[in-house]
Short mmCIF file of C-alpha atoms and ligand atoms in Angstrom, two decimals:
data_model
loop_
_atom_site.label_atom_id
_atom_site.label_comp_id
_atom_site.label_asym_id
_atom_site.label_seq_id
_atom_site.Cartn_x
_atom_site.Cartn_y
_atom_site.Cartn_z
CA MET A 156 26.67 -8.26 17.49
CA PRO A 157 26.29 -10.66 20.43
CA GLU A 158 27.64 -14.01 19.27
CA GLY A 159 29.12 -16.79 21.38
CA ASP A 160 32.28 -14.85 22.19
CA THR A 161 30.35 -11.75 23.32
CA VAL A 162 28.14 -13.86 25.55
CA TRP A 163 31.20 -15.66 26.94
CA ASN A 164 32.80 -12.28 27.72
CA THR A 165 29.59 -11.05 29.32
CA ALA A 166 29.40 -14.15 31.51
CA ARG A 167 32.96 -13.50 32.64
CA VAL A 168 32.22 -9.86 33.50
CA LEU A 169 29.24 -10.94 35.60
CA HIS A 170 31.24 -13.72 37.23
CA ARG A 171 34.03 -11.36 38.27
CA ALA A 172 31.56 -8.79 39.57
CA LEU A 173 29.15 -11.05 41.42
CA ALA A 174 30.42 -14.60 42.03
CA GLY A 175 30.31 -15.38 45.73
CA ALA A 176 28.43 -12.16 46.50
CA ARG A 177 25.17 -11.81 48.36
CA ILE A 178 22.50 -9.86 46.52
CA THR A 179 21.32 -6.98 48.68
CA LYS A 180 18.55 -5.77 46.39
CA SER A 181 17.03 -6.81 43.07
CA ASP A 182 14.85 -4.80 40.71
CA PHE A 183 13.21 -6.69 37.84
CA ARG A 184 11.50 -4.65 35.14
CA VAL A 185 9.93 -7.46 33.11
CA PRO A 186 6.34 -8.55 33.80
CA GLN A 187 7.09 -12.22 34.39
CA LEU A 188 9.56 -11.44 37.18
CA ALA A 189 8.08 -8.19 38.49
CA THR A 190 7.39 -9.61 41.95
CA THR A 191 10.65 -11.58 42.23
CA ASP A 192 12.91 -10.52 45.09
CA LEU A 193 16.42 -11.98 45.16
CA SER A 194 17.68 -10.07 48.19
CA GLY A 195 19.56 -12.41 50.49
CA TRP A 196 20.35 -14.80 47.66
CA THR A 197 23.96 -15.61 46.73
CA VAL A 198 25.49 -15.65 43.25
CA ARG A 199 27.29 -18.94 42.73
CA GLU A 200 28.62 -18.40 39.24
CA SER A 201 27.92 -16.96 35.83
CA ALA A 202 28.22 -19.11 32.73
CA SER A 203 27.37 -19.04 29.05
CA ARG A 204 25.93 -21.76 26.89
CA GLY A 205 26.07 -20.78 23.23
CA LYS A 206 24.31 -17.43 23.20
CA HIS A 207 22.45 -18.02 26.49
CA LEU A 208 23.55 -16.51 29.80
CA LEU A 209 23.11 -18.49 33.00
CA LEU A 210 23.49 -16.67 36.31
CA ARG A 211 23.44 -19.40 38.93
CA LEU A 212 22.13 -18.47 42.36
CA SER A 213 21.56 -19.98 45.77
CA ALA A 214 18.37 -19.21 47.62
CA PRO A 215 18.71 -19.56 51.37
CA GLY A 216 17.04 -22.82 52.37
CA ARG A 217 14.18 -22.75 54.84
CA SER A 218 12.52 -25.77 56.33
CA PRO A 219 8.88 -25.50 57.39
CA ALA A 220 9.93 -25.49 61.04
CA GLY A 221 12.34 -22.67 60.42
CA ARG A 222 15.41 -24.83 60.83
CA PRO A 223 18.26 -24.23 58.37
CA ALA A 224 17.93 -26.37 55.26
CA PRO A 225 20.28 -26.86 52.31
CA ASP A 226 20.46 -23.95 49.86
CA VAL A 227 18.30 -24.27 46.80
CA HIS A 228 19.95 -23.71 43.45
CA TRP A 229 18.31 -21.44 40.88
CA THR A 230 19.35 -20.04 37.52
CA LEU A 231 18.48 -16.63 36.14
CA HIS A 232 18.49 -17.18 32.38
CA SER A 233 18.77 -14.37 29.83
CA HIS A 234 19.46 -14.09 26.11
CA LEU A 235 21.14 -11.11 24.44
CA ARG A 236 19.75 -11.71 20.92
CA MET A 237 20.75 -8.76 18.70
CA ASP A 238 20.87 -5.93 21.20
CA GLY A 239 21.01 -7.12 24.81
CA ALA A 240 23.85 -6.41 27.24
CA TRP A 241 24.84 -6.76 30.86
CA ARG A 242 27.11 -4.19 32.50
CA ALA A 243 28.76 -4.24 35.91
CA TYR A 244 29.33 -1.01 37.78
CA ALA A 245 31.01 -0.14 41.06
CA PRO A 246 28.57 0.94 43.77
CA GLY A 247 27.86 4.63 43.26
CA GLU A 248 29.31 4.65 39.73
CA ARG A 249 27.18 6.34 37.07
CA TRP A 250 25.45 3.80 34.82
CA GLY A 251 26.66 4.84 31.42
CA GLY A 252 25.75 1.80 29.41
CA ARG A 253 22.42 2.41 27.75
CA PRO A 254 19.23 4.48 28.12
CA ALA A 255 17.42 3.73 31.39
CA HIS A 256 14.23 2.63 29.66
CA LEU A 257 16.12 -0.40 28.30
CA ILE A 258 16.94 -1.66 31.79
CA ARG A 259 15.32 -5.05 32.49
CA VAL A 260 17.00 -5.95 35.79
CA VAL A 261 19.33 -4.48 38.38
CA LEU A 262 21.16 -6.67 40.89
CA HIS A 263 22.86 -4.89 43.78
CA SER A 264 25.64 -6.48 45.83
CA PRO A 265 28.09 -4.95 48.30
CA GLY A 266 30.88 -4.80 45.69
CA ALA A 267 29.11 -4.30 42.37
CA VAL A 268 25.87 -3.44 40.65
CA ALA A 269 24.92 -5.53 37.60
CA VAL A 270 22.51 -3.95 35.13
CA GLY A 271 20.87 -5.92 32.33
CA TYR A 272 19.77 -3.95 29.26
CA HIS A 273 17.25 -5.14 26.70
CA LEU A 274 17.54 -8.76 27.81
CA HIS A 275 15.29 -11.38 26.28
CA GLU A 276 13.76 -14.65 27.49
CA MET A 277 14.37 -13.78 31.14
CA THR A 278 13.44 -16.76 33.27
CA LEU A 279 14.16 -17.88 36.82
CA LEU A 280 14.18 -21.65 37.06
CA PRO A 281 15.73 -24.40 39.18
CA THR A 282 19.31 -25.01 38.03
CA ALA A 283 18.44 -28.70 37.68
CA ASP A 284 15.94 -27.71 34.99
CA GLU A 285 18.34 -25.62 32.85
CA ASP A 286 18.07 -28.15 30.04
CA ARG A 287 14.51 -26.98 29.46
CA LEU A 288 16.03 -23.82 28.00
CA VAL A 289 19.43 -24.92 26.70
CA GLY A 290 19.15 -28.70 26.35
CA HIS A 291 18.38 -28.44 22.63
CA LEU A 292 21.64 -26.69 21.87
CA GLY A 293 24.42 -28.37 19.97
CA PRO A 294 27.99 -28.43 21.32
CA ASP A 295 29.06 -25.04 22.64
CA LEU A 296 32.04 -23.69 20.68
CA LEU A 297 33.42 -22.03 23.81
CA GLY A 298 32.13 -24.52 26.37
CA PRO A 299 34.24 -26.79 28.54
CA ASP A 300 32.61 -29.76 26.80
CA TRP A 301 33.16 -28.57 23.20
CA ASP A 302 32.78 -31.60 20.96
CA PRO A 303 33.68 -30.89 17.31
CA ALA A 304 32.85 -34.41 16.12
CA GLU A 305 29.32 -34.10 17.51
CA ALA A 306 28.90 -30.70 15.84
CA VAL A 307 29.98 -32.19 12.49
CA ARG A 308 27.62 -35.12 13.00
CA ARG A 309 24.67 -32.81 13.67
CA LEU A 310 25.46 -30.66 10.63
CA ALA A 311 25.81 -33.69 8.40
CA ASP A 312 22.40 -34.95 9.57
CA HIS A 313 20.73 -32.39 7.26
CA PRO A 314 22.73 -32.59 4.02
CA GLU A 315 20.16 -30.60 1.98
CA GLN A 316 20.20 -27.55 4.26
CA THR A 317 22.35 -24.65 3.05
CA ILE A 318 25.58 -24.32 5.00
CA GLY A 319 24.73 -20.65 5.62
CA GLU A 320 21.59 -21.61 7.53
CA ALA A 321 23.09 -24.71 9.15
CA LEU A 322 25.91 -22.76 10.82
CA LEU A 323 23.35 -20.42 12.43
CA ASP A 324 21.17 -23.27 13.68
CA GLN A 325 22.09 -23.46 17.37
CA ARG A 326 20.93 -27.08 17.51
CA ASN A 327 23.94 -27.98 15.34
CA LEU A 328 26.55 -26.00 17.19
CA ALA A 329 26.03 -23.21 19.69
CA GLY A 330 27.65 -19.81 19.44
CA VAL A 331 27.96 -18.90 15.75
CA GLY A 332 26.01 -15.81 14.76
CA ASN A 333 25.72 -14.04 11.45
CA LEU A 334 29.11 -12.35 11.57
CA TYR A 335 31.15 -15.50 12.15
CA LYS A 336 28.97 -17.43 9.72
CA CYS A 337 29.82 -15.02 6.91
CA GLU A 338 33.49 -14.86 7.80
CA VAL A 339 33.99 -18.62 8.16
CA LEU A 340 32.38 -19.25 4.78
CA PHE A 341 34.60 -16.64 3.14
CA LEU A 342 37.76 -18.03 4.71
CA ARG A 343 36.84 -21.55 3.55
CA GLY A 344 35.91 -20.32 0.05
CA VAL A 345 32.42 -21.81 0.33
CA SER A 346 29.25 -20.14 -1.00
CA PRO A 347 26.57 -19.71 1.72
CA TRP A 348 24.08 -21.53 -0.56
CA THR A 349 26.12 -24.72 -0.76
CA PRO A 350 24.19 -27.70 0.61
CA VAL A 351 25.84 -29.08 3.73
CA GLY A 352 26.31 -32.42 2.00
CA ALA A 353 28.46 -30.75 -0.69
CA VAL A 354 30.79 -28.85 1.67
CA PRO A 355 34.24 -30.34 1.08
CA ASP A 356 35.63 -30.29 4.63
CA LEU A 357 33.02 -29.89 7.37
CA PRO A 358 35.46 -30.71 10.21
CA GLY A 359 37.82 -28.00 8.92
CA MET A 360 34.99 -25.48 8.82
CA VAL A 361 33.83 -26.33 12.34
CA ALA A 362 37.40 -26.10 13.64
CA LEU A 363 37.85 -22.69 12.03
CA ALA A 364 34.60 -21.38 13.53
CA GLN A 365 35.80 -22.45 16.97
CA ARG A 366 39.20 -20.79 16.48
CA LEU A 367 37.64 -17.49 15.37
CA LEU A 368 35.35 -17.31 18.38
CA ALA A 369 38.08 -18.42 20.77
CA ALA A 370 40.46 -15.77 19.41
CA ASN A 371 37.98 -13.05 20.35
CA ARG A 372 37.45 -14.18 23.93
CA GLY A 373 38.49 -11.55 26.42
CA ARG A 374 37.97 -8.55 24.12
CA TRP A 375 34.89 -6.80 22.79
CA THR A 376 36.12 -6.08 19.27
CA GLN A 377 35.20 -9.03 17.05
CA SER A 378 37.83 -9.60 14.38
CA SER A 379 38.27 -12.36 11.85
CA THR A 380 41.09 -10.66 9.95
CA GLY A 381 43.43 -10.26 12.90
CA SER A 382 43.15 -6.46 12.70
CA LEU A 383 41.44 -4.54 15.49
CA HIS A 384 41.29 -1.30 13.47
CA ARG A 385 37.82 0.04 12.76
CA GLY A 386 36.69 -0.95 9.27
CA GLN A 387 39.30 -3.72 8.98
CA THR A 388 37.94 -6.38 11.31
CA SER A 389 35.98 -8.44 8.76
CA TYR A 390 36.48 -9.85 5.27
CA VAL A 391 32.88 -9.72 4.08
CA TYR A 392 30.47 -9.06 6.98
CA GLY A 393 29.03 -5.54 6.77
CA ARG A 394 31.05 -4.77 3.62
CA ARG A 395 28.42 -4.74 0.85
CA ALA A 396 29.76 -3.22 -2.40
CA GLN A 397 33.24 -2.78 -0.93
CA PRO A 398 36.13 -4.55 -2.67
CA CYS A 399 37.01 -8.06 -1.53
CA ARG A 400 40.23 -7.96 0.45
CA ARG A 401 41.56 -10.87 -1.61
CA CYS A 402 40.35 -10.32 -5.19
CA GLY A 403 38.87 -6.83 -5.34
CA THR A 404 35.39 -7.97 -6.45
CA ALA A 405 32.48 -6.10 -4.89
CA ILE A 406 31.16 -7.93 -1.82
CA ARG A 407 27.51 -8.92 -2.17
CA LYS A 408 24.68 -8.98 0.33
CA GLU A 409 21.52 -11.00 -0.01
CA GLU A 410 18.89 -12.65 2.13
CA LEU A 411 19.40 -16.27 3.01
CA GLY A 412 16.67 -17.81 5.14
CA GLU A 413 15.77 -15.35 7.87
CA ARG A 414 19.06 -13.45 7.74
CA VAL A 415 21.18 -11.47 5.34
CA THR A 416 24.45 -12.92 4.21
CA TYR A 417 27.58 -11.30 2.80
CA TRP A 418 29.93 -13.05 0.41
CA CYS A 419 32.44 -12.64 -2.41
CA PRO A 420 31.07 -14.19 -5.61
CA VAL A 421 34.58 -14.92 -6.89
CA CYS A 422 36.28 -16.28 -3.75
CA GLN A 423 33.12 -18.24 -2.86
CA PRO A 424 31.90 -19.66 -6.17
CA GLU A 425 28.30 -20.75 -6.25
CA HIS A 426 27.56 -24.40 -5.94
CA PRO A 427 25.57 -25.72 -8.91
CA ASP A 428 22.88 -27.00 -6.52
CA ARG A 429 21.96 -23.52 -5.31
CA PRO A 430 18.16 -23.30 -5.23
CA GLU A 431 16.52 -20.80 -7.59
CA PRO A 432 15.84 -17.46 -5.90
CA GLY A 433 12.29 -16.97 -4.68
ZN1 LIG B 560 37.10 -12.25 -3.44
#
């Protein structure tokens, strides 16, 4: 599941493959960019912001008289949502990532070919305008400017919201997806339906979320238990009806807002303020 750590890893893969390289050919397979040609452009860097990917490019500058002008900075934005991925291949290497019909863009450079599969929200915009797409995001858990106090402040601004929904709201803090949401709440012993205002230690919860994501940087297996063995990487996420690793109670799964949530009814006792179902 692409959460902040997956997107961070993806940005690093793209950075290593393309940073500093000149694009020799581009092939966009989304209607809004179908006529875009990035050949001759240079990749400056690849970065992530929460769950958004920002591939920063330089277009060769041209003055009207044909004299050299400063390079113009652009950003190719993409979002992985539930199923997107970028892969980097060596030139000539077989693209083994995903079925070809999922390809949305191919960027060729002398040293690598980057292929984007099932990407969402693909947009090419001036780098100076990036905030149009990511300016609403709360502090990025894996960003250089991570600000836990600001994340806590934004969460606390909506005390009636359930903590399960608040942790997923990227305007509060950017990078937590459903997996880390479920795992953080289990580890803190907090029911997903607890109103934010009743969570005992918001700073502790925010700090734990950051540590879990940071621990999974640099690898593709997402683990909150410390184990990288298949079937042992989570406490509650994806474990409906299986015994809780702490108390043996069957893990439950239920809808909360737009998403499903997993929790242990014993380790995460319900808050009395939980709204009535329906
Ligand atoms: Zn339990």
